[in-house]
mmCIF file of C-alpha atoms in Angstrom:
data_model
loop_
_atom_site.group_PDB
_atom_site.id
_atom_site.type_symbol
_atom_site.label_atom_id
_atom_site.label_comp_id
_atom_site.label_asym_id
_atom_site.label_seq_id
_atom_site.Cartn_x
_atom_site.Cartn_y
_atom_site.Cartn_z
ATOM 1 C CA UNK A 21 -28.426 -7.459 -2.862
ATOM 2 C CA UNK A 22 -28.532 -8.634 -6.372
ATOM 3 C CA UNK A 23 -25.270 -11.005 -7.206
ATOM 4 C CA UNK A 24 -23.574 -9.776 -10.439
ATOM 5 C CA UNK A 25 -22.647 -13.131 -11.541
ATOM 6 C CA UNK A 26 -19.869 -11.912 -14.478
ATOM 7 C CA UNK A 27 -17.966 -9.974 -11.726
ATOM 8 C CA UNK A 28 -18.358 -13.007 -9.457
ATOM 9 C CA UNK A 29 -16.810 -15.593 -12.085
ATOM 10 C CA UNK A 30 -13.959 -12.860 -12.494
ATOM 11 C CA UNK A 31 -13.214 -12.343 -8.626
ATOM 12 C CA UNK A 32 -13.200 -16.511 -8.767
ATOM 13 C CA UNK A 33 -10.653 -16.156 -11.606
ATOM 14 C CA UNK A 34 -8.865 -13.739 -9.654
ATOM 15 C CA UNK A 35 -8.560 -15.991 -6.141
ATOM 16 C CA UNK A 36 -7.492 -19.029 -8.399
ATOM 17 C CA UNK A 37 -4.820 -16.863 -9.969
ATOM 18 C CA UNK A 38 -3.494 -15.531 -6.398
ATOM 19 C CA UNK A 39 -3.122 -19.139 -5.168
ATOM 20 C CA UNK A 40 -1.359 -20.197 -8.454
ATOM 21 C CA UNK A 41 1.083 -17.265 -8.041
ATOM 22 C CA UNK A 42 1.773 -18.098 -4.331
ATOM 23 C CA UNK A 43 2.335 -21.778 -5.358
ATOM 24 C CA UNK A 44 5.165 -20.352 -8.104
ATOM 25 C CA UNK A 45 6.478 -17.979 -5.457
ATOM 26 C CA UNK A 46 5.657 -14.868 -8.104
ATOM 27 C CA UNK A 47 4.483 -12.393 -4.885
ATOM 28 C CA UNK A 48 5.335 -9.396 -6.928
ATOM 29 C CA UNK A 49 3.058 -9.982 -9.865
ATOM 30 C CA UNK A 50 -0.527 -8.758 -9.819
ATOM 31 C CA UNK A 51 -3.643 -11.043 -9.907
ATOM 32 C CA UNK A 52 -5.696 -8.574 -12.043
ATOM 33 C CA UNK A 53 -5.260 -9.088 -15.783
ATOM 34 C CA UNK A 54 -4.469 -5.310 -16.077
ATOM 35 C CA UNK A 55 -4.251 -4.192 -19.780
ATOM 36 C CA UNK A 56 -0.957 -2.742 -21.030
ATOM 37 C CA UNK A 57 -0.549 1.001 -19.876
ATOM 38 C CA UNK A 58 0.685 3.976 -21.682
ATOM 39 C CA UNK A 59 4.287 5.419 -20.205
ATOM 40 C CA UNK A 60 3.890 8.323 -18.187
ATOM 41 C CA UNK A 61 6.208 10.998 -19.485
ATOM 42 C CA UNK A 62 7.836 13.902 -17.895
ATOM 43 C CA UNK A 63 5.883 16.445 -19.092
ATOM 44 C CA UNK A 64 2.397 14.805 -18.534
ATOM 45 C CA UNK A 65 2.827 14.942 -14.358
ATOM 46 C CA UNK A 66 3.160 17.737 -11.590
ATOM 47 C CA UNK A 67 3.960 15.424 -8.733
ATOM 48 C CA UNK A 68 3.743 18.298 -6.155
ATOM 49 C CA UNK A 69 0.686 19.746 -7.817
ATOM 50 C CA UNK A 70 2.429 23.117 -8.107
ATOM 51 C CA UNK A 71 0.843 24.543 -11.145
ATOM 52 C CA UNK A 72 -2.377 26.701 -9.625
ATOM 53 C CA UNK A 73 -4.690 24.722 -11.905
ATOM 54 C CA UNK A 74 -3.368 21.337 -10.453
ATOM 55 C CA UNK A 75 -3.600 22.539 -7.005
ATOM 56 C CA UNK A 76 -7.732 23.594 -7.319
ATOM 57 C CA UNK A 77 -8.181 19.744 -9.411
ATOM 58 C CA UNK A 78 -6.119 18.242 -6.542
ATOM 59 C CA UNK A 79 -8.750 20.067 -3.842
ATOM 60 C CA UNK A 80 -11.650 19.402 -6.064
ATOM 61 C CA UNK A 81 -10.979 15.540 -6.536
ATOM 62 C CA UNK A 82 -9.501 14.979 -2.754
ATOM 63 C CA UNK A 83 -12.838 16.129 -1.457
ATOM 64 C CA UNK A 84 -14.901 14.124 -3.934
ATOM 65 C CA UNK A 85 -13.057 11.118 -2.938
ATOM 66 C CA UNK A 86 -13.248 11.575 1.121
ATOM 67 C CA UNK A 87 -16.891 12.074 -0.019
ATOM 68 C CA UNK A 88 -16.998 8.461 -1.758
ATOM 69 C CA UNK A 89 -14.741 6.898 1.117
ATOM 70 C CA UNK A 90 -17.604 8.099 3.792
ATOM 71 C CA UNK A 91 -20.336 7.165 1.556
ATOM 72 C CA UNK A 92 -18.787 3.420 1.126
ATOM 73 C CA UNK A 93 -18.425 3.271 5.110
ATOM 74 C CA UNK A 94 -21.742 4.635 5.628
ATOM 75 C CA UNK A 95 -23.057 1.570 3.371
ATOM 76 C CA UNK A 96 -20.968 -0.774 4.958
ATOM 77 C CA UNK A 97 -18.865 -1.408 1.742
ATOM 78 C CA UNK A 98 -15.955 -0.222 3.721
ATOM 79 C CA UNK A 99 -15.728 -1.247 7.736
ATOM 80 C CA UNK A 100 -13.095 -0.488 9.588
ATOM 81 C CA UNK A 101 -13.395 -2.234 13.012
ATOM 82 C CA UNK A 102 -10.484 -0.485 15.166
ATOM 83 C CA UNK A 103 -7.095 1.342 14.602
ATOM 84 C CA UNK A 104 -4.328 0.041 16.811
ATOM 85 C CA UNK A 105 -1.166 1.929 17.731
ATOM 86 C CA UNK A 106 -2.261 5.555 16.274
ATOM 87 C CA UNK A 107 0.536 6.832 18.755
ATOM 88 C CA UNK A 108 3.219 5.119 16.952
ATOM 89 C CA UNK A 109 2.586 7.460 13.960
ATOM 90 C CA UNK A 110 1.762 10.750 16.065
ATOM 91 C CA UNK A 111 5.057 10.449 17.877
ATOM 92 C CA UNK A 112 7.282 10.407 14.560
ATOM 93 C CA UNK A 113 9.003 14.107 14.689
ATOM 94 C CA UNK A 114 10.157 13.869 10.916
ATOM 95 C CA UNK A 115 8.494 12.963 7.588
ATOM 96 C CA UNK A 116 8.325 9.137 6.982
ATOM 97 C CA UNK A 117 7.542 5.964 4.801
ATOM 98 C CA UNK A 118 4.330 4.454 5.757
ATOM 99 C CA UNK A 119 4.587 0.983 4.370
ATOM 100 C CA UNK A 120 1.368 -1.550 4.164
ATOM 101 C CA UNK A 121 0.387 -4.750 2.615
ATOM 102 C CA UNK A 122 -2.232 -4.251 -0.376
ATOM 103 C CA UNK A 123 -5.027 -6.620 -0.386
ATOM 104 C CA UNK A 124 -7.722 -4.407 -1.839
ATOM 105 C CA UNK A 125 -7.964 -1.339 -4.445
ATOM 106 C CA UNK A 126 -9.910 0.542 -2.019
ATOM 107 C CA UNK A 127 -8.132 -0.377 1.283
ATOM 108 C CA UNK A 128 -5.654 2.630 0.773
ATOM 109 C CA UNK A 129 -8.654 5.067 1.416
ATOM 110 C CA UNK A 130 -8.958 3.529 5.144
ATOM 111 C CA UNK A 131 -5.105 4.365 5.537
ATOM 112 C CA UNK A 132 -5.204 7.622 4.175
ATOM 113 C CA UNK A 133 -8.395 8.289 6.436
ATOM 114 C CA UNK A 134 -6.521 6.739 9.703
ATOM 115 C CA UNK A 135 -3.758 9.443 8.601
ATOM 116 C CA UNK A 136 -6.299 12.027 8.463
ATOM 117 C CA UNK A 137 -7.689 11.000 11.755
ATOM 118 C CA UNK A 138 -4.174 11.653 13.452
ATOM 119 C CA UNK A 139 -2.880 14.522 14.897
ATOM 120 C CA UNK A 140 -0.052 14.689 11.953
ATOM 121 C CA UNK A 141 -2.938 15.443 9.247
ATOM 122 C CA UNK A 142 -2.867 19.194 11.378
ATOM 123 C CA UNK A 143 0.125 20.168 9.739
ATOM 124 C CA UNK A 144 1.327 17.335 7.159
ATOM 125 C CA UNK A 145 0.270 15.999 4.149
ATOM 126 C CA UNK A 146 0.183 12.076 3.030
ATOM 127 C CA UNK A 147 0.926 11.053 -0.430
ATOM 128 C CA UNK A 148 0.339 7.434 -2.050
ATOM 129 C CA UNK A 149 2.648 5.837 -4.556
ATOM 130 C CA UNK A 150 0.617 4.313 -7.156
ATOM 131 C CA UNK A 151 1.519 2.101 -10.132
ATOM 132 C CA UNK A 152 1.965 3.657 -13.486
ATOM 133 C CA UNK A 153 -0.983 2.179 -15.050
ATOM 134 C CA UNK A 154 -3.357 3.731 -12.449
ATOM 135 C CA UNK A 155 -2.280 7.000 -13.539
ATOM 136 C CA UNK A 156 -2.134 6.494 -17.407
ATOM 137 C CA UNK A 157 -4.798 4.298 -18.256
ATOM 138 C CA UNK A 158 -7.546 4.106 -15.379
ATOM 139 C CA UNK A 159 -10.877 5.006 -16.514
ATOM 140 C CA UNK A 160 -13.610 7.224 -15.043
ATOM 141 C CA UNK A 161 -14.202 8.603 -11.637
ATOM 142 C CA UNK A 162 -10.997 6.638 -10.234
ATOM 143 C CA UNK A 163 -8.578 7.771 -13.057
ATOM 144 C CA UNK A 164 -9.261 11.196 -12.246
ATOM 145 C CA UNK A 165 -8.725 10.667 -8.570
ATOM 146 C CA UNK A 166 -5.528 8.943 -9.117
ATOM 147 C CA UNK A 167 -4.452 11.674 -11.325
ATOM 148 C CA UNK A 168 -5.450 14.539 -9.158
ATOM 149 C CA UNK A 169 -5.226 13.563 -5.731
ATOM 150 C CA UNK A 170 -1.672 13.492 -3.748
ATOM 151 C CA UNK A 171 -0.438 10.566 -5.734
ATOM 152 C CA UNK A 172 3.197 9.571 -6.937
ATOM 153 C CA UNK A 173 2.746 7.398 -10.132
ATOM 154 C CA UNK A 174 5.853 5.368 -10.763
ATOM 155 C CA UNK A 175 6.915 5.396 -14.407
ATOM 156 C CA UNK A 176 8.891 3.281 -16.826
ATOM 157 C CA UNK A 177 10.280 6.452 -18.381
ATOM 158 C CA UNK A 178 13.763 7.244 -16.877
ATOM 159 C CA UNK A 179 13.063 10.950 -17.179
ATOM 160 C CA UNK A 180 9.892 10.884 -15.134
ATOM 161 C CA UNK A 181 11.568 8.605 -12.422
ATOM 162 C CA UNK A 182 14.054 11.343 -12.001
ATOM 163 C CA UNK A 183 10.864 13.785 -11.360
ATOM 164 C CA UNK A 184 9.520 11.161 -8.756
ATOM 165 C CA UNK A 185 12.813 10.698 -6.737
ATOM 166 C CA UNK A 186 13.135 14.547 -6.653
ATOM 167 C CA UNK A 187 9.648 14.790 -5.444
ATOM 168 C CA UNK A 188 10.035 11.910 -2.827
ATOM 169 C CA UNK A 189 12.976 14.129 -1.550
ATOM 170 C CA UNK A 190 10.907 17.232 -1.199
ATOM 171 C CA UNK A 191 7.828 15.641 0.271
ATOM 172 C CA UNK A 192 10.187 14.130 3.340
ATOM 173 C CA UNK A 193 12.124 17.093 3.491
ATOM 174 C CA UNK A 194 8.978 18.879 4.307
ATOM 175 C CA UNK A 195 7.859 16.560 6.929
ATOM 176 C CA UNK A 196 5.044 15.001 5.295
ATOM 177 C CA UNK A 197 4.411 11.054 4.568
ATOM 178 C CA UNK A 198 4.259 8.689 1.827
ATOM 179 C CA UNK A 199 2.343 5.331 1.842
ATOM 180 C CA UNK A 200 3.963 2.575 -0.326
ATOM 181 C CA UNK A 201 3.156 -1.050 -0.902
ATOM 182 C CA UNK A 202 6.353 -2.450 -0.755
ATOM 183 C CA UNK A 203 5.279 -5.753 -1.679
ATOM 184 C CA UNK A 204 4.765 -4.517 -5.251
ATOM 185 C CA UNK A 205 1.638 -6.471 -5.893
ATOM 186 C CA UNK A 206 -2.013 -6.319 -5.013
ATOM 187 C CA UNK A 207 -3.929 -9.558 -4.462
ATOM 188 C CA UNK A 208 -7.480 -9.236 -3.613
ATOM 189 C CA UNK A 209 -8.260 -10.445 0.157
ATOM 190 C CA UNK A 210 -4.925 -12.208 0.544
ATOM 191 C CA UNK A 211 -3.969 -12.115 4.323
ATOM 192 C CA UNK A 212 -0.580 -12.831 4.513
ATOM 193 C CA UNK A 213 2.508 -10.664 4.450
ATOM 194 C CA UNK A 214 4.456 -10.888 1.203
ATOM 195 C CA UNK A 215 7.902 -11.051 0.616
ATOM 196 C CA UNK A 216 9.129 -7.327 0.359
ATOM 197 C CA UNK A 217 11.246 -5.175 -2.283
ATOM 198 C CA UNK A 218 13.802 -2.484 -1.339
ATOM 199 C CA UNK A 219 12.534 0.792 -2.470
ATOM 200 C CA UNK A 220 10.554 2.112 0.425
ATOM 201 C CA UNK A 221 13.675 1.378 2.620
ATOM 202 C CA UNK A 222 15.920 2.937 0.095
ATOM 203 C CA UNK A 223 13.996 5.765 0.377
ATOM 204 C CA UNK A 224 13.980 5.913 4.170
ATOM 205 C CA UNK A 225 17.548 5.630 4.141
ATOM 206 C CA UNK A 226 18.614 7.770 1.780
ATOM 207 C CA UNK A 227 16.197 10.460 3.477
ATOM 208 C CA UNK A 228 17.035 9.938 6.893
ATOM 209 C CA UNK A 229 13.863 9.236 7.853
ATOM 210 C CA UNK A 230 11.916 6.147 9.500
ATOM 211 C CA UNK A 231 9.778 3.427 8.239
ATOM 212 C CA UNK A 232 6.103 3.320 10.002
ATOM 213 C CA UNK A 233 4.834 -0.001 9.535
ATOM 214 C CA UNK A 234 1.231 -0.737 8.769
ATOM 215 C CA UNK A 235 -0.348 -3.952 8.670
ATOM 216 C CA UNK A 236 -4.338 -4.540 7.899
ATOM 217 C CA UNK A 237 -5.758 -7.523 9.144
ATOM 218 C CA UNK A 238 -9.127 -8.836 8.167
ATOM 219 C CA UNK A 239 -12.167 -10.570 9.354
ATOM 220 C CA UNK A 240 -15.212 -11.471 7.288
ATOM 221 C CA UNK A 241 -18.745 -9.660 8.219
ATOM 222 C CA UNK A 242 -21.930 -10.623 7.950
ATOM 223 C CA UNK A 243 -22.631 -8.437 4.850
ATOM 224 C CA UNK A 244 -22.202 -9.443 1.293
ATOM 225 C CA UNK A 245 -20.822 -7.458 -2.009
ATOM 226 C CA UNK A 246 -22.117 -7.622 -5.112
ATOM 227 C CA UNK A 247 -20.139 -10.486 -6.032
ATOM 228 C CA UNK A 248 -21.726 -12.711 -3.327
ATOM 229 C CA UNK A 249 -18.487 -12.419 -1.159
ATOM 230 C CA UNK A 250 -18.750 -11.523 2.501
ATOM 231 C CA UNK A 251 -17.156 -8.166 2.796
ATOM 232 C CA UNK A 252 -14.093 -7.783 5.013
ATOM 233 C CA UNK A 253 -13.894 -5.930 8.363
ATOM 234 C CA UNK A 254 -10.322 -4.199 8.618
ATOM 235 C CA UNK A 255 -8.359 -4.036 11.743
ATOM 236 C CA UNK A 256 -5.543 -1.587 11.064
ATOM 237 C CA UNK A 257 -2.086 -1.841 13.172
ATOM 238 C CA UNK A 258 0.496 0.496 13.408
ATOM 239 C CA UNK A 259 3.599 -0.084 14.860
ATOM 240 C CA UNK A 260 6.853 1.603 15.937
ATOM 241 C CA UNK A 261 8.642 3.319 13.519
ATOM 242 C CA UNK A 262 12.063 1.652 12.314
ATOM 243 C CA UNK A 263 15.048 3.791 11.989
ATOM 244 C CA UNK A 264 18.108 3.413 10.228
ATOM 245 C CA UNK A 265 21.440 2.391 12.312
ATOM 246 C CA UNK A 266 23.982 4.919 11.919
ATOM 247 C CA UNK A 267 26.585 2.277 12.318
ATOM 248 C CA UNK A 268 25.693 0.240 9.427
ATOM 249 C CA UNK A 269 25.859 1.083 5.712
ATOM 250 C CA UNK A 270 23.091 2.431 3.588
ATOM 251 C CA UNK A 271 22.750 -1.103 2.004
ATOM 252 C CA UNK A 272 23.086 -3.038 5.256
ATOM 253 C CA UNK A 273 20.377 -0.321 6.606
ATOM 254 C CA UNK A 274 17.810 -1.047 3.614
ATOM 255 C CA UNK A 275 18.068 -4.543 4.199
ATOM 256 C CA UNK A 276 17.688 -4.609 7.897
ATOM 257 C CA UNK A 277 14.796 -2.287 7.841
ATOM 258 C CA UNK A 278 13.445 -4.461 5.407
ATOM 259 C CA UNK A 279 13.701 -7.410 7.833
ATOM 260 C CA UNK A 280 12.714 -5.522 10.878
ATOM 261 C CA UNK A 281 9.483 -4.492 8.883
ATOM 262 C CA UNK A 282 8.981 -8.206 7.561
ATOM 263 C CA UNK A 283 9.367 -9.465 11.246
ATOM 264 C CA UNK A 284 6.874 -7.086 12.395
ATOM 265 C CA UNK A 285 4.510 -8.166 9.785
ATOM 266 C CA UNK A 286 4.729 -11.831 10.562
ATOM 267 C CA UNK A 287 4.284 -11.437 14.276
ATOM 268 C CA UNK A 288 0.994 -9.226 13.975
ATOM 269 C CA UNK A 289 -0.621 -12.160 11.394
ATOM 270 C CA UNK A 290 0.347 -14.931 13.361
ATOM 271 C CA UNK A 291 -0.864 -12.873 16.439
ATOM 272 C CA UNK A 292 -3.916 -11.804 14.993
ATOM 273 C CA UNK A 293 -4.992 -15.076 13.181
ATOM 274 C CA UNK A 294 -3.458 -17.448 15.338
ATOM 275 C CA UNK A 295 -1.639 -19.452 12.670
ATOM 276 C CA UNK A 296 1.927 -19.509 11.641
ATOM 277 C CA UNK A 297 2.961 -17.920 8.524
ATOM 278 C CA UNK A 298 3.236 -20.580 5.747
ATOM 279 C CA UNK A 299 3.238 -20.223 1.779
ATOM 280 C CA UNK A 300 2.505 -22.967 -0.781
ATOM 281 C CA UNK A 301 5.360 -22.427 -2.624
ATOM 282 C CA UNK A 302 8.950 -24.335 -2.197
ATOM 283 C CA UNK A 303 11.375 -22.778 -0.100
ATOM 284 C CA UNK A 304 13.654 -22.039 -2.831
ATOM 285 C CA UNK A 305 11.277 -19.487 -4.130
ATOM 286 C CA UNK A 306 11.517 -17.380 -1.078
ATOM 287 C CA UNK A 307 13.927 -14.661 -0.555
ATOM 288 C CA UNK A 308 16.751 -15.871 2.379
ATOM 289 C CA UNK A 309 15.636 -13.199 4.834
ATOM 290 C CA UNK A 310 12.198 -14.574 4.718
ATOM 291 C CA UNK A 311 13.308 -18.131 5.321
ATOM 292 C CA UNK A 312 15.303 -17.062 8.249
ATOM 293 C CA UNK A 313 12.400 -15.427 9.845
ATOM 294 C CA UNK A 314 9.907 -18.214 9.186
ATOM 295 C CA UNK A 315 12.407 -20.617 11.068
ATOM 296 C CA UNK A 316 11.575 -18.754 14.223
#
């Protein structure tokens, strides 16, 4: 494969930026230099694809995206080595929030494919929460996919977010699933779990559904990408659902579920890679619950 030197230099710059962000404890900032995105307005989004034309476009672009994913797998651009714990997803009797670490623009396709290969896909859908700019500012085929597949774009507009919250409630009441990246950032090829934001756990508590923790670990393969870096093999781990405790307040449950999720991810990371989870930043940059878990 010919190496694209321009893309290689860009990749190196991103990896250096990730090192700097970790050292500064800025875990929720994307390492990519994405341009400013137009605001997503309420009249620009049909979250549940209720309009006929939006339903049609959703089916078309979902099929095209699946074909794209299959081609990437066939060409060893995406390598899924194993999926462990699929029964932990299949045994959930309600809708649910799937949480996952985020380290590649395309790894979400692997998680959606994992869901589609489960028994849940016979009667239920999976939606993916995406950033505003992916919906309003992403060019080409992928931009069309972001706008027409089962995505739930966030927005800096309060009225649009009201529509977002209504859609989340309807999806979960219908027994469907929502994929959320609670780290709130994408760091290319980053293997460690990052501190988690409250959003996913707030949705779970409010709608009385479980958190299903996914965590993907990676190993370098013998294949090389067009930047000259090894393509990563994916090992997808699905752990037992985390349910809210009826004896706790909503605020306590949000924190409790978040702590349990991070502990699970830490355990997977340390068991798989055979090393303790450590960060390069000063302890003062880490949330208190993360520091407590790291002590164990």
